[in-house]
mmCIF file of C-alpha atoms in Angstrom:
data_model
loop_
_atom_site.group_PDB
_atom_site.id
_atom_site.type_symbol
_atom_site.label_atom_id
_atom_site.label_comp_id
_atom_site.label_asym_id
_atom_site.label_seq_id
_atom_site.Cartn_x
_atom_site.Cartn_y
_atom_site.Cartn_z
ATOM 1 C CA MET Q 19 42.544 9.379 -21.686
ATOM 2 C CA SER Q 20 41.958 11.945 -24.437
ATOM 3 C CA GLY Q 21 38.286 12.615 -25.139
ATOM 4 C CA LYS Q 22 37.083 10.799 -22.035
ATOM 5 C CA ILE Q 23 34.976 12.502 -19.404
ATOM 6 C CA PRO Q 24 34.898 12.249 -15.585
ATOM 7 C CA VAL Q 25 31.550 11.044 -14.252
ATOM 8 C CA ASP Q 26 29.888 10.204 -10.957
ATOM 9 C CA LEU Q 27 27.550 7.351 -11.728
ATOM 10 C CA ARG Q 28 24.197 6.928 -10.060
ATOM 11 C CA LYS Q 29 24.372 4.138 -7.480
ATOM 12 C CA ALA Q 30 23.255 0.870 -9.052
ATOM 13 C CA ARG Q 31 19.993 -0.537 -7.771
ATOM 14 C CA HIS Q 32 20.178 -4.027 -6.263
ATOM 15 C CA THR Q 33 17.068 -6.169 -5.841
ATOM 16 C CA ALA Q 34 16.560 -9.735 -4.685
ATOM 17 C CA HIS Q 35 14.703 -10.493 -7.937
ATOM 18 C CA THR Q 36 15.034 -8.774 -11.304
ATOM 19 C CA TYR Q 37 11.248 -8.468 -11.729
ATOM 20 C CA GLU Q 38 11.183 -6.111 -8.727
ATOM 21 C CA ARG Q 39 12.633 -3.427 -11.012
ATOM 22 C CA LEU Q 40 9.463 -3.386 -13.082
ATOM 23 C CA LYS Q 41 6.727 -0.816 -12.660
ATOM 24 C CA GLN Q 42 3.555 -0.169 -14.658
ATOM 25 C CA CYS Q 43 1.767 3.028 -15.601
ATOM 26 C CA THR Q 44 -1.779 2.784 -14.264
ATOM 27 C CA ARG Q 45 -3.073 5.086 -17.007
ATOM 28 C CA CYS Q 46 -1.854 3.292 -20.151
ATOM 29 C CA GLY Q 47 -0.422 0.016 -18.815
ATOM 30 C CA THR Q 48 3.122 0.644 -20.113
ATOM 31 C CA TYR Q 49 5.952 -1.016 -18.194
ATOM 32 C CA SER Q 50 9.338 0.508 -17.366
ATOM 33 C CA VAL Q 51 12.460 -0.228 -15.333
ATOM 34 C CA LEU Q 52 13.737 3.351 -15.187
ATOM 35 C CA TRP Q 53 13.493 5.745 -12.260
ATOM 36 C CA HIS Q 54 11.473 8.426 -14.067
ATOM 37 C CA ASP Q 55 8.134 9.522 -12.616
ATOM 38 C CA ASN Q 56 6.706 10.292 -16.054
ATOM 39 C CA CYS Q 57 5.511 7.577 -18.434
ATOM 40 C CA LEU Q 58 7.431 7.461 -21.718
ATOM 41 C CA SER Q 59 4.295 6.338 -23.534
ATOM 42 C CA CYS Q 60 1.458 8.571 -22.347
ATOM 43 C CA GLY Q 61 3.367 11.215 -20.384
ATOM 44 C CA ALA Q 62 1.425 10.648 -17.149
ATOM 45 C CA GLU Q 63 3.315 11.619 -13.985
ATOM 46 C CA ARG Q 64 3.429 9.667 -10.715
ATOM 47 C CA LYS Q 65 1.054 7.021 -12.021
ATOM 48 C CA PHE Q 66 3.345 4.027 -11.615
ATOM 49 C CA LEU Q 67 2.787 0.938 -9.489
ATOM 50 C CA SER Q 68 5.515 -1.545 -8.629
ATOM 51 C CA ILE Q 69 5.064 -5.123 -9.768
ATOM 52 C CA ARG Q 70 4.468 -6.235 -6.177
ATOM 53 C CA ASP Q 71 1.795 -3.594 -5.721
ATOM 54 C CA ILE Q 72 0.109 -4.873 -8.890
ATOM 55 C CA VAL Q 73 0.185 -8.454 -7.609
ATOM 56 C CA SER Q 74 -1.163 -7.325 -4.222
ATOM 57 C CA SER Q 75 -3.995 -5.513 -5.994
ATOM 58 C CA VAL Q 76 -4.852 -8.650 -7.980
ATOM 59 C CA LEU Q 77 -4.862 -10.736 -4.795
ATOM 60 C CA ARG Q 78 -7.130 -8.219 -3.026
ATOM 61 C CA ARG Q 79 -9.611 -8.379 -5.890
ATOM 62 C CA ASN Q 80 -9.494 -12.166 -5.786
ATOM 63 C CA ILE Q 81 -10.167 -12.145 -2.038
ATOM 64 C CA GLN Q 82 -13.114 -9.789 -2.501
ATOM 65 C CA ARG Q 83 -14.498 -11.987 -5.300
ATOM 66 C CA ASP Q 84 -14.089 -15.187 -3.260
ATOM 67 C CA ALA Q 85 -15.595 -13.574 -0.169
ATOM 68 C CA LEU Q 86 -18.666 -12.487 -2.150
ATOM 69 C CA ILE Q 87 -19.082 -16.006 -3.571
ATOM 70 C CA LEU Q 88 -18.827 -17.603 -0.127
ATOM 71 C CA ALA Q 89 -21.223 -15.044 1.343
ATOM 72 C CA ALA Q 90 -23.678 -15.680 -1.501
ATOM 73 C CA ILE Q 91 -23.522 -19.427 -0.865
ATOM 74 C CA ALA Q 92 -24.129 -18.909 2.866
ATOM 75 C CA CYS Q 93 -27.042 -16.528 2.202
ATOM 76 C CA ALA Q 94 -28.592 -18.917 -0.294
ATOM 77 C CA ALA Q 95 -28.346 -21.783 2.196
ATOM 78 C CA PHE Q 96 -29.880 -19.587 4.896
ATOM 79 C CA TYR Q 97 -32.685 -18.488 2.572
ATOM 80 C CA LEU Q 98 -33.521 -22.041 1.535
ATOM 81 C CA ALA Q 99 -33.549 -23.346 5.107
ATOM 82 C CA ARG Q 100 -37.010 -24.522 6.231
ATOM 83 C CA THR Q 101 -36.497 -24.715 9.963
ATOM 84 C CA PHE Q 102 -34.732 -22.661 12.565
ATOM 85 C CA GLN Q 103 -32.260 -25.501 13.066
ATOM 86 C CA GLU Q 104 -31.411 -25.546 9.358
ATOM 87 C CA MET Q 105 -31.047 -21.768 9.395
ATOM 88 C CA ALA Q 106 -28.626 -22.006 12.336
ATOM 89 C CA LEU Q 107 -26.665 -24.789 10.626
ATOM 90 C CA SER Q 108 -26.415 -22.861 7.343
ATOM 91 C CA ALA Q 109 -25.283 -19.700 9.147
ATOM 92 C CA GLY Q 110 -22.712 -21.646 11.177
ATOM 93 C CA ALA Q 111 -21.484 -23.469 8.064
ATOM 94 C CA GLY Q 112 -21.126 -20.153 6.266
ATOM 95 C CA VAL Q 113 -19.084 -18.645 9.083
ATOM 96 C CA LEU Q 114 -16.944 -21.793 9.282
ATOM 97 C CA LEU Q 115 -16.394 -21.791 5.516
ATOM 98 C CA ILE Q 116 -15.249 -18.182 5.553
ATOM 99 C CA ALA Q 117 -12.977 -18.857 8.556
ATOM 100 C CA VAL Q 118 -11.371 -21.857 6.826
ATOM 101 C CA TYR Q 119 -10.906 -19.807 3.671
ATOM 102 C CA ALA Q 120 -9.235 -16.982 5.628
ATOM 103 C CA PHE Q 121 -6.978 -19.507 7.403
ATOM 104 C CA LEU Q 122 -5.898 -21.118 4.130
ATOM 105 C CA ARG Q 123 -5.259 -17.722 2.509
ATOM 106 C CA ARG Q 124 -2.965 -16.731 5.368
ATOM 107 C CA ARG Q 125 -1.167 -20.066 5.425
ATOM 108 C CA TYR Q 126 -0.489 -20.138 1.693
ATOM 109 C CA ALA Q 127 -0.147 -16.385 1.174
ATOM 110 C CA GLU Q 128 3.412 -16.603 -0.131
ATOM 111 C CA ALA Q 129 2.603 -19.451 -2.530
ATOM 112 C CA LEU Q 130 -0.419 -17.522 -3.820
ATOM 113 C CA MET Q 131 1.703 -14.410 -4.236
ATOM 114 C CA ASN Q 132 4.353 -16.304 -6.224
ATOM 115 C CA ASN Q 133 1.780 -18.084 -8.379
ATOM 116 C CA THR Q 134 -0.056 -14.844 -9.152
ATOM 117 C CA LEU Q 135 3.244 -13.134 -9.930
ATOM 118 C CA ARG Q 136 4.270 -15.927 -12.297
ATOM 119 C CA LYS Q 137 0.960 -15.757 -14.155
ATOM 120 C CA LEU Q 138 1.190 -11.974 -14.377
ATOM 121 C CA LEU Q 139 4.728 -12.004 -15.782
ATOM 122 C CA LEU Q 140 3.857 -14.701 -18.320
ATOM 123 C CA GLY Q 141 0.660 -12.981 -19.376
ATOM 124 C CA GLU Q 142 2.300 -9.557 -19.634
ATOM 125 C CA ASN Q 143 5.519 -10.746 -21.273
ATOM 126 C CA ARG Q 144 4.941 -8.915 -24.576
ATOM 127 C CA ALA Q 145 3.749 -5.746 -22.859
ATOM 128 C CA ILE Q 146 6.795 -5.790 -20.569
ATOM 129 C CA ARG Q 147 9.112 -6.188 -23.547
ATOM 130 C CA ARG Q 148 7.431 -3.312 -25.403
ATOM 131 C CA GLY Q 149 7.836 -1.088 -22.364
ATOM 132 C CA ILE Q 150 11.519 -1.943 -21.913
ATOM 133 C CA LEU Q 151 12.141 -1.232 -25.595
ATOM 134 C CA LEU Q 152 10.774 2.269 -24.953
ATOM 135 C CA ASP Q 153 13.361 2.530 -22.165
ATOM 136 C CA VAL Q 154 16.054 1.463 -24.650
ATOM 137 C CA ASP Q 155 14.912 4.159 -27.087
ATOM 138 C CA ASP Q 156 15.142 6.700 -24.261
ATOM 139 C CA ALA Q 157 18.737 5.632 -23.527
ATOM 140 C CA ALA Q 158 19.570 5.750 -27.242
ATOM 141 C CA SER Q 159 18.220 9.303 -27.384
ATOM 142 C CA ASP Q 160 20.603 10.273 -24.569
ATOM 143 C CA MET Q 161 23.497 8.767 -26.524
ATOM 144 C CA GLU Q 162 22.549 10.770 -29.598
ATOM 145 C CA ASP Q 163 22.544 13.897 -27.429
ATOM 146 C CA GLY Q 164 25.996 13.036 -26.087
ATOM 147 C CA ASP Q 165 24.719 12.316 -22.565
ATOM 148 C CA PHE Q 166 26.566 9.028 -22.168
ATOM 149 C CA LYS Q 167 26.310 9.070 -18.376
ATOM 150 C CA SER Q 168 22.492 9.040 -18.378
ATOM 151 C CA ALA Q 169 22.474 6.557 -21.248
ATOM 152 C CA TYR Q 170 24.718 4.116 -19.388
ATOM 153 C CA GLU Q 171 22.755 4.411 -16.141
ATOM 154 C CA LYS Q 172 19.550 3.593 -18.016
ATOM 155 C CA LEU Q 173 21.148 0.737 -19.968
ATOM 156 C CA ARG Q 174 22.465 -0.691 -16.702
ATOM 157 C CA GLU Q 175 18.915 -0.848 -15.351
ATOM 158 C CA ILE Q 176 17.614 -2.314 -18.604
ATOM 159 C CA GLY Q 177 20.468 -4.823 -18.714
ATOM 160 C CA ALA Q 178 19.227 -6.443 -15.522
ATOM 161 C CA LEU Q 179 16.245 -7.785 -17.506
ATOM 162 C CA ILE Q 180 17.497 -7.810 -21.100
ATOM 163 C CA THR Q 181 20.962 -9.329 -21.353
ATOM 164 C CA GLY Q 182 21.328 -9.463 -25.134
ATOM 165 C CA SER Q 183 24.555 -8.553 -26.896
ATOM 166 C CA HIS Q 184 23.070 -5.287 -28.226
ATOM 167 C CA ILE Q 185 22.541 -3.916 -24.698
ATOM 168 C CA ARG Q 186 25.963 -5.145 -23.571
ATOM 169 C CA ASN Q 187 27.690 -3.471 -26.525
ATOM 170 C CA LEU Q 188 25.876 -0.196 -25.910
ATOM 171 C CA LYS Q 189 26.948 -0.223 -22.273
ATOM 172 C CA VAL Q 190 30.564 -0.842 -23.250
ATOM 173 C CA TYR Q 191 30.375 1.984 -25.794
ATOM 174 C CA CYS Q 192 29.267 4.369 -23.034
ATOM 175 C CA LEU Q 193 31.821 3.115 -20.504
ATOM 176 C CA ASN Q 194 34.640 3.701 -22.973
ATOM 177 C CA ARG Q 195 33.697 7.397 -22.886
ATOM 178 C CA PHE Q 196 34.386 7.663 -19.136
ATOM 179 C CA ILE Q 197 37.516 8.143 -17.061
ATOM 180 C CA LEU Q 198 37.367 5.066 -14.851
ATOM 181 C CA ARG Q 199 38.255 5.264 -11.156
ATOM 182 C CA SER Q 200 38.719 2.654 -8.455
ATOM 183 C CA ASP Q 201 35.835 4.105 -6.417
ATOM 184 C CA MET Q 202 33.337 3.613 -9.258
ATOM 185 C CA GLU Q 203 30.800 0.789 -9.169
ATOM 186 C CA LEU Q 204 31.915 -0.898 -12.381
ATOM 187 C CA GLU Q 205 30.748 -4.102 -14.056
ATOM 188 C CA LEU Q 206 32.670 -6.560 -16.198
ATOM 189 C CA GLY Q 207 31.258 -10.089 -16.256
ATOM 190 C CA THR Q 208 27.830 -8.793 -17.327
ATOM 191 C CA LEU Q 209 29.426 -7.101 -20.356
ATOM 192 C CA ILE Q 210 31.251 -10.067 -21.888
ATOM 193 C CA PRO Q 211 30.262 -10.280 -25.576
ATOM 194 C CA ASP Q 212 29.361 -13.411 -27.501
ATOM 195 C CA GLU Q 213 32.209 -12.869 -29.963
ATOM 196 C CA PHE Q 214 35.458 -10.961 -30.094
ATOM 197 C CA GLU Q 215 34.771 -7.242 -29.635
ATOM 198 C CA PRO Q 216 37.683 -4.761 -29.617
ATOM 199 C CA GLY Q 217 35.561 -2.260 -27.700
ATOM 200 C CA PHE Q 218 35.169 -4.680 -24.820
ATOM 201 C CA ILE Q 219 38.928 -5.302 -24.716
ATOM 202 C CA THR Q 220 39.514 -1.544 -24.568
ATOM 203 C CA TYR Q 221 37.199 -1.370 -21.571
ATOM 204 C CA LEU Q 222 38.738 -4.477 -20.001
ATOM 205 C CA TYR Q 223 42.181 -2.856 -20.138
ATOM 206 C CA GLU Q 224 40.986 0.216 -18.238
ATOM 207 C CA ALA Q 225 38.760 -1.697 -15.804
ATOM 208 C CA ALA Q 226 41.467 -4.235 -14.898
ATOM 209 C CA LYS Q 227 43.860 -1.365 -14.126
ATOM 210 C CA VAL Q 228 41.547 0.340 -11.635
ATOM 211 C CA ASN Q 229 39.871 -2.766 -10.179
ATOM 212 C CA PRO Q 230 41.586 -6.140 -10.778
ATOM 213 C CA GLY Q 231 38.955 -7.825 -8.624
ATOM 214 C CA LEU Q 232 36.484 -7.481 -11.497
ATOM 215 C CA VAL Q 233 38.394 -10.162 -13.410
ATOM 216 C CA GLN Q 234 36.664 -13.461 -12.663
ATOM 217 C CA ARG Q 235 36.498 -16.863 -14.350
ATOM 218 C CA ASP Q 236 34.097 -15.733 -17.077
ATOM 219 C CA THR Q 237 36.450 -12.940 -18.111
ATOM 220 C CA LEU Q 238 39.464 -15.240 -17.995
ATOM 221 C CA ASP Q 239 37.673 -17.778 -20.186
ATOM 222 C CA TYR Q 240 36.898 -15.064 -22.718
ATOM 223 C CA VAL Q 241 40.479 -13.778 -22.728
ATOM 224 C CA GLN Q 242 41.823 -17.312 -23.049
ATOM 225 C CA LYS Q 243 39.561 -17.923 -26.035
ATOM 226 C CA TYR Q 244 40.506 -14.741 -27.891
ATOM 227 C CA ARG Q 245 44.045 -14.197 -26.644
ATOM 228 C CA VAL Q 246 45.472 -14.232 -30.184
ATOM 229 C CA GLN Q 247 43.104 -11.495 -31.383
ATOM 230 C CA ILE Q 248 43.662 -9.516 -28.184
ATOM 231 C CA GLY Q 249 47.422 -9.763 -28.592
ATOM 232 C CA GLY Q 250 47.133 -8.129 -32.010
ATOM 233 C CA MET Q 251 45.593 -4.945 -30.587
ATOM 234 C CA VAL Q 252 47.583 -1.828 -29.678
ATOM 235 C CA GLU Q 253 47.119 -2.372 -25.935
ATOM 236 C CA GLY Q 254 46.575 -6.082 -26.381
ATOM 237 C CA ARG Q 255 49.681 -7.428 -24.681
ATOM 238 C CA ALA Q 256 49.328 -4.969 -21.804
ATOM 239 C CA THR Q 257 45.716 -6.107 -21.383
ATOM 240 C CA LEU Q 258 46.734 -9.776 -21.300
ATOM 241 C CA ALA Q 259 49.404 -8.993 -18.710
ATOM 242 C CA LEU Q 260 46.883 -7.143 -16.525
ATOM 243 C CA VAL Q 261 44.428 -10.023 -16.741
ATOM 244 C CA ALA Q 262 47.167 -12.537 -15.913
ATOM 245 C CA ALA Q 263 48.136 -10.519 -12.841
ATOM 246 C CA ALA Q 264 44.490 -10.241 -11.782
ATOM 247 C CA ALA Q 265 44.085 -14.028 -12.080
ATOM 248 C CA LEU Q 266 46.534 -14.448 -9.202
ATOM 249 C CA ARG Q 267 43.973 -13.029 -6.794
ATOM 250 C CA VAL Q 268 42.383 -16.496 -6.704
ATOM 251 C CA LYS Q 269 44.629 -19.502 -6.031
ATOM 252 C CA GLU Q 270 42.879 -21.909 -8.381
ATOM 253 C CA TYR Q 271 43.004 -19.475 -11.282
ATOM 254 C CA ALA Q 272 46.803 -19.607 -11.206
ATOM 255 C CA PHE Q 273 46.686 -23.274 -12.184
ATOM 256 C CA GLU Q 274 43.536 -23.275 -14.311
ATOM 257 C CA TYR Q 275 45.005 -20.527 -16.515
ATOM 258 C CA ALA Q 276 48.634 -21.564 -16.208
ATOM 259 C CA SER Q 277 49.209 -21.237 -19.969
ATOM 260 C CA LEU Q 278 48.134 -17.578 -19.857
ATOM 261 C CA LEU Q 279 50.335 -16.851 -16.845
ATOM 262 C CA TYR Q 280 53.287 -18.651 -18.424
ATOM 263 C CA ASP Q 281 53.507 -16.078 -21.223
ATOM 264 C CA PHE Q 282 53.477 -13.114 -18.831
ATOM 265 C CA VAL Q 283 55.565 -14.259 -15.869
ATOM 266 C CA ASP Q 284 58.269 -11.717 -16.755
ATOM 267 C CA GLU Q 285 55.729 -8.866 -16.828
ATOM 268 C CA LEU Q 286 53.999 -9.500 -13.510
ATOM 269 C CA PRO Q 287 54.351 -6.796 -10.851
ATOM 270 C CA ARG Q 288 56.687 -7.799 -8.042
ATOM 271 C CA GLU Q 289 53.919 -8.446 -5.503
ATOM 272 C CA ARG Q 290 51.949 -10.583 -7.949
ATOM 273 C CA PHE Q 291 55.062 -12.508 -8.951
ATOM 274 C CA LEU Q 292 55.921 -13.125 -5.293
ATOM 275 C CA ARG Q 293 52.458 -14.575 -4.762
ATOM 276 C CA LEU Q 294 52.896 -16.812 -7.805
ATOM 277 C CA CYS Q 295 56.217 -18.042 -6.412
ATOM 278 C CA ARG Q 296 54.536 -19.016 -3.158
ATOM 279 C CA LEU Q 297 51.729 -20.779 -5.008
ATOM 280 C CA VAL Q 298 54.018 -22.924 -7.164
ATOM 281 C CA LYS Q 299 56.212 -23.705 -4.170
ATOM 282 C CA ASP Q 300 53.220 -24.900 -2.106
ATOM 283 C CA ASN Q 301 51.877 -26.905 -5.072
ATOM 284 C CA PRO Q 302 55.000 -28.375 -6.746
ATOM 285 C CA ASP Q 303 53.102 -31.045 -8.704
ATOM 286 C CA ARG Q 304 50.695 -28.635 -10.388
ATOM 287 C CA ALA Q 305 51.562 -26.800 -13.628
ATOM 288 C CA PRO Q 306 55.228 -27.993 -13.769
ATOM 289 C CA GLU Q 307 56.054 -25.899 -16.852
ATOM 290 C CA LEU Q 308 54.789 -22.763 -15.159
ATOM 291 C CA ARG Q 309 56.735 -23.662 -12.028
ATOM 292 C CA GLN Q 310 59.971 -24.011 -13.984
ATOM 293 C CA LYS Q 311 59.432 -20.672 -15.718
ATOM 294 C CA VAL Q 312 58.728 -19.014 -12.373
ATOM 295 C CA LEU Q 313 61.904 -20.404 -10.790
ATOM 296 C CA GLU Q 314 64.016 -19.275 -13.743
ATOM 297 C CA THR Q 315 62.504 -15.788 -13.619
ATOM 298 C CA ALA Q 316 62.993 -15.545 -9.861
ATOM 299 C CA ALA Q 317 66.660 -16.462 -10.258
ATOM 300 C CA GLY Q 318 67.281 -14.082 -13.135
ATOM 301 C CA LYS Q 319 65.210 -11.105 -12.053
ATOM 302 C CA TYR Q 320 65.156 -11.292 -8.263
ATOM 303 C CA GLY Q 321 68.332 -13.240 -7.482
ATOM 304 C CA ASN Q 322 69.537 -10.606 -4.995
ATOM 305 C CA ASP Q 323 66.156 -9.992 -3.378
ATOM 306 C CA PRO Q 324 66.030 -11.593 0.115
ATOM 307 C CA GLU Q 325 62.271 -12.242 -0.153
ATOM 308 C CA PHE Q 326 62.890 -14.598 -3.055
ATOM 309 C CA GLU Q 327 65.722 -16.590 -1.437
ATOM 310 C CA GLY Q 328 63.422 -19.449 -0.514
ATOM 311 C CA PHE Q 329 62.382 -19.928 -4.158
ATOM 312 C CA LEU Q 330 65.887 -20.109 -5.682
#
């Protein structure tokens, strides 16, 4: 706990789509995913538009362009008409054409929105990346100043769009500076590195203590893969035991990761061990080696406990 600081993290932003986090400065065109009102590139304040607002603006311009073209066609037909009947037909055709166009725009509005959005994101891909890299530099500046809270909050926003190992490692570095609490909105699966990283294991140990529910299949797969390296760390065995206990929150994990549980049966908290006993009793044909180890432990460690009588 020494050297760590207590923090109250900004509530994480949740969006249906990651692109909804993007905004663009209308003065210089720089993109960002942060909450600041000032542009990191040109310094303009309150000049940002959300990505949806940008798409809506593009669609409005397209509608105005199409409407002018249709009106020009109708006017040309009316001008070229030689008789009153032809004039009436051209005017009626023009009105009908505009009405059909308006009907089709309304009917396929969502498809047009999605298509325009896709084209915008593809066309602006490099500009978006440049803007997010400015956000990364801003977070790095906070880290250099020792403001790890602000740095992590920014990296968390950035990490929704850029999931590379560099961003993940920076987030873990910041998180290892905090005193973790059970009421904090913590992440784990989104931080798993591509290779063995001691810093991540240090964070995993603290996170699994305060919120075992964070341990899911992706974390268990990582721990299973690097269990030897983890076991060689100072808190390595304690971390493996915590992860094994957390795995028991999901029935199938107990059998999928039976080899991990087998090594830590003796170190499971009583409640977790009782759950494991019930699982192996209800599924006698699954993980027989684990079952035998559980029965032996129950007899040796909890032989006089009435709750374990049915497993002896």
